[in-house]
PDB file of C-alpha atoms in Angstrom:
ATOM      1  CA  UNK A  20      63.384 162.233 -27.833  1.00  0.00           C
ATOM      2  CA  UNK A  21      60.979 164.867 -28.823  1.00  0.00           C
ATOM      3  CA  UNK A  22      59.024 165.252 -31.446  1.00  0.00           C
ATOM      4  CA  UNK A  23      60.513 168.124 -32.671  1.00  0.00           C
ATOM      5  CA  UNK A  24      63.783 167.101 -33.008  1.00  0.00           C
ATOM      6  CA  UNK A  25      65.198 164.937 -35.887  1.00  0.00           C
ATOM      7  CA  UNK A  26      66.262 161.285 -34.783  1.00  0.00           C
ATOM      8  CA  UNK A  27      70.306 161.302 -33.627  1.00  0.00           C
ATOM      9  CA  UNK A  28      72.429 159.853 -36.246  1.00  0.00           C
ATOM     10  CA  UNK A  29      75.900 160.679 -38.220  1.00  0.00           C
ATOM     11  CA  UNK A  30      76.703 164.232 -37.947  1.00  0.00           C
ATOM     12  CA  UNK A  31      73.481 164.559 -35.431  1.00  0.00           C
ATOM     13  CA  UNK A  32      73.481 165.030 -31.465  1.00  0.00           C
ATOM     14  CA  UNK A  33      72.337 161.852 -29.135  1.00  0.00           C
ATOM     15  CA  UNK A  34      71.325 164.570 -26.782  1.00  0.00           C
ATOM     16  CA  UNK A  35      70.296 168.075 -26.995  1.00  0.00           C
ATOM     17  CA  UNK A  36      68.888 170.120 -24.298  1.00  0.00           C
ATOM     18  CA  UNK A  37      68.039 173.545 -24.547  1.00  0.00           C
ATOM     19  CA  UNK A  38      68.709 175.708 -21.553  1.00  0.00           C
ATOM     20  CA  UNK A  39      65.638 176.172 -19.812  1.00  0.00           C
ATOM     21  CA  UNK A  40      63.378 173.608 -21.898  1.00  0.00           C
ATOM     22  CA  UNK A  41      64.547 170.415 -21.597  1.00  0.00           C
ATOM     23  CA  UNK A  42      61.877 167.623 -22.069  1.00  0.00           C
ATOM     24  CA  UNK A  43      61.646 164.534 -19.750  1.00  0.00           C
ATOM     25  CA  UNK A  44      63.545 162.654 -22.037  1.00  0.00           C
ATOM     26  CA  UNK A  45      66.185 164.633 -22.213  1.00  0.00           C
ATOM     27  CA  UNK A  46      66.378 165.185 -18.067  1.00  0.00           C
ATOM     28  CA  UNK A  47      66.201 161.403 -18.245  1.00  0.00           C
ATOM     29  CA  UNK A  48      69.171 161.115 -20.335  1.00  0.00           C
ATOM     30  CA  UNK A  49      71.042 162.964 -18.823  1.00  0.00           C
ATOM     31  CA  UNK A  50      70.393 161.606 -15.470  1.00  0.00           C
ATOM     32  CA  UNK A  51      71.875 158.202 -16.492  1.00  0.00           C
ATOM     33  CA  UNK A  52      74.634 159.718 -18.015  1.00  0.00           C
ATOM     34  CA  UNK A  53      75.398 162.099 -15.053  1.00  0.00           C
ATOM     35  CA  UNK A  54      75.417 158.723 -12.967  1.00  0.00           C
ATOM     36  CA  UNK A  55      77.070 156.823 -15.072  1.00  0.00           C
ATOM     37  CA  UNK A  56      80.399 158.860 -15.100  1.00  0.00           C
ATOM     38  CA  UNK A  57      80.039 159.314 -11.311  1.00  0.00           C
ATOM     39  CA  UNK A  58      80.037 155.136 -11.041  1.00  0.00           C
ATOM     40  CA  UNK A  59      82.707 154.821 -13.135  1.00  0.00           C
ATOM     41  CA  UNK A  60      84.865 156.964 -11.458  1.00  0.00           C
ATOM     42  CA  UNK A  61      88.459 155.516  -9.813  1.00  0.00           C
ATOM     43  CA  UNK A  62      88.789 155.587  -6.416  1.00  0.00           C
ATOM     44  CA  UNK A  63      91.517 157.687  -4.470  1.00  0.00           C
ATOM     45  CA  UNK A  64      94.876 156.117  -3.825  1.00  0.00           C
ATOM     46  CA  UNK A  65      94.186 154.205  -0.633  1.00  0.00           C
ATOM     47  CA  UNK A  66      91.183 153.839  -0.546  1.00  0.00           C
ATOM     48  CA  UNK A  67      88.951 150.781   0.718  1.00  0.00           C
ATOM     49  CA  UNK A  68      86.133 151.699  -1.666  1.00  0.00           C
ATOM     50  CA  UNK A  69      85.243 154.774  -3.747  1.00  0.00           C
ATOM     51  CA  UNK A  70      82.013 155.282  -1.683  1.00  0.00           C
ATOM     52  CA  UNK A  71      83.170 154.368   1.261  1.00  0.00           C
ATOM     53  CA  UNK A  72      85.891 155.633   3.945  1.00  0.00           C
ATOM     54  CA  UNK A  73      88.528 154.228   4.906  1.00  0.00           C
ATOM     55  CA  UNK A  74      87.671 151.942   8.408  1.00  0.00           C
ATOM     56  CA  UNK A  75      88.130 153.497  11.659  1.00  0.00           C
ATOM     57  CA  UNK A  76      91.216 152.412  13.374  1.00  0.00           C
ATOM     58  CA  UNK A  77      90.841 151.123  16.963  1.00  0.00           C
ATOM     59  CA  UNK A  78      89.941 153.093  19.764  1.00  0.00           C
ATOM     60  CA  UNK A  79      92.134 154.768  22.612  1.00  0.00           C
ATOM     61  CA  UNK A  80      90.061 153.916  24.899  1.00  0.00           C
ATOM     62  CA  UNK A  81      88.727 150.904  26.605  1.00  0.00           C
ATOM     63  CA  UNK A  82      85.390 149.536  28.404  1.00  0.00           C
ATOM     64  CA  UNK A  83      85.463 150.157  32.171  1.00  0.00           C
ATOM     65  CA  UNK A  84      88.204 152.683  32.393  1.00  0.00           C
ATOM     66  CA  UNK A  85      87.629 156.492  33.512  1.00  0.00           C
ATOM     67  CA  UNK A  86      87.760 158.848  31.149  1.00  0.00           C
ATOM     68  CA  UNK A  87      91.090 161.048  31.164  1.00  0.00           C
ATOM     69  CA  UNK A  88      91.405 164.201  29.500  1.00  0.00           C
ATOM     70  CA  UNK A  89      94.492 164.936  26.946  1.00  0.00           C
ATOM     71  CA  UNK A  90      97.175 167.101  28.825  1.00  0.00           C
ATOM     72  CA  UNK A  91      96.260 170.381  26.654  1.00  0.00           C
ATOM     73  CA  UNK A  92      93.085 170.189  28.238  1.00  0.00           C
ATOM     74  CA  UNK A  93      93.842 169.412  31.890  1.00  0.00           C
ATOM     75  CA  UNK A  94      94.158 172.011  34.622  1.00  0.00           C
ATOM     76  CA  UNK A  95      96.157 169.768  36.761  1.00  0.00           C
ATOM     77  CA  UNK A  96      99.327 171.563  36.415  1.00  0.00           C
ATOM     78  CA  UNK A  97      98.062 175.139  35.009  1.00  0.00           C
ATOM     79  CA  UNK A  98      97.939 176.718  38.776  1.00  0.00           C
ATOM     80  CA  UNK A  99     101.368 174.888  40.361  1.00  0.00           C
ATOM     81  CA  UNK A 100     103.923 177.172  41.117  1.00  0.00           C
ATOM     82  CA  UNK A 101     107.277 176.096  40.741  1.00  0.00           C
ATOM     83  CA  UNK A 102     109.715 178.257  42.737  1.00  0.00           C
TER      84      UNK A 102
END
């Protein structure tokens, strides 16, 4: 609170910043308040955690095998003629 403004109270704002002069109690203020909304927030239907994503599921592919290309990307068949 600054000295300039009266102390909050009935009728009186908690917090008052004026655009472009806010004092460091006021950026302080609202700071905590900011990140106290964001913390309380729900998380997403689903989700494991609301600040964290859902875990990977396993992997296609397994240790010691070569490395095969999806068919989209293959040129295996792209210059066959079929007659």
């Amino acid at each position: 609170m600054t000295s300039r403004m009266p102390p909050a109270g009935p009728g009186r704002p908690l917090l008052r910043v004026v655009r472009g002069r806010p004092g460091p109690d006021e950026l302080a203020a609202a700071t905590v308040a900011l990140l106290a909304v964001l913390r309380t927030r729900p998380a997403p239907p689903g989700a494991a955690h609301p600040h964290r994503p859902a875990p990977a599921g396993p992997s296609p592919y397994t240790p010691g095998t070569r490395y095969r290309a999806p068919g989209a990307w293959t040129a295996r068949h792209r210059f066959t003629h079929h007659d």
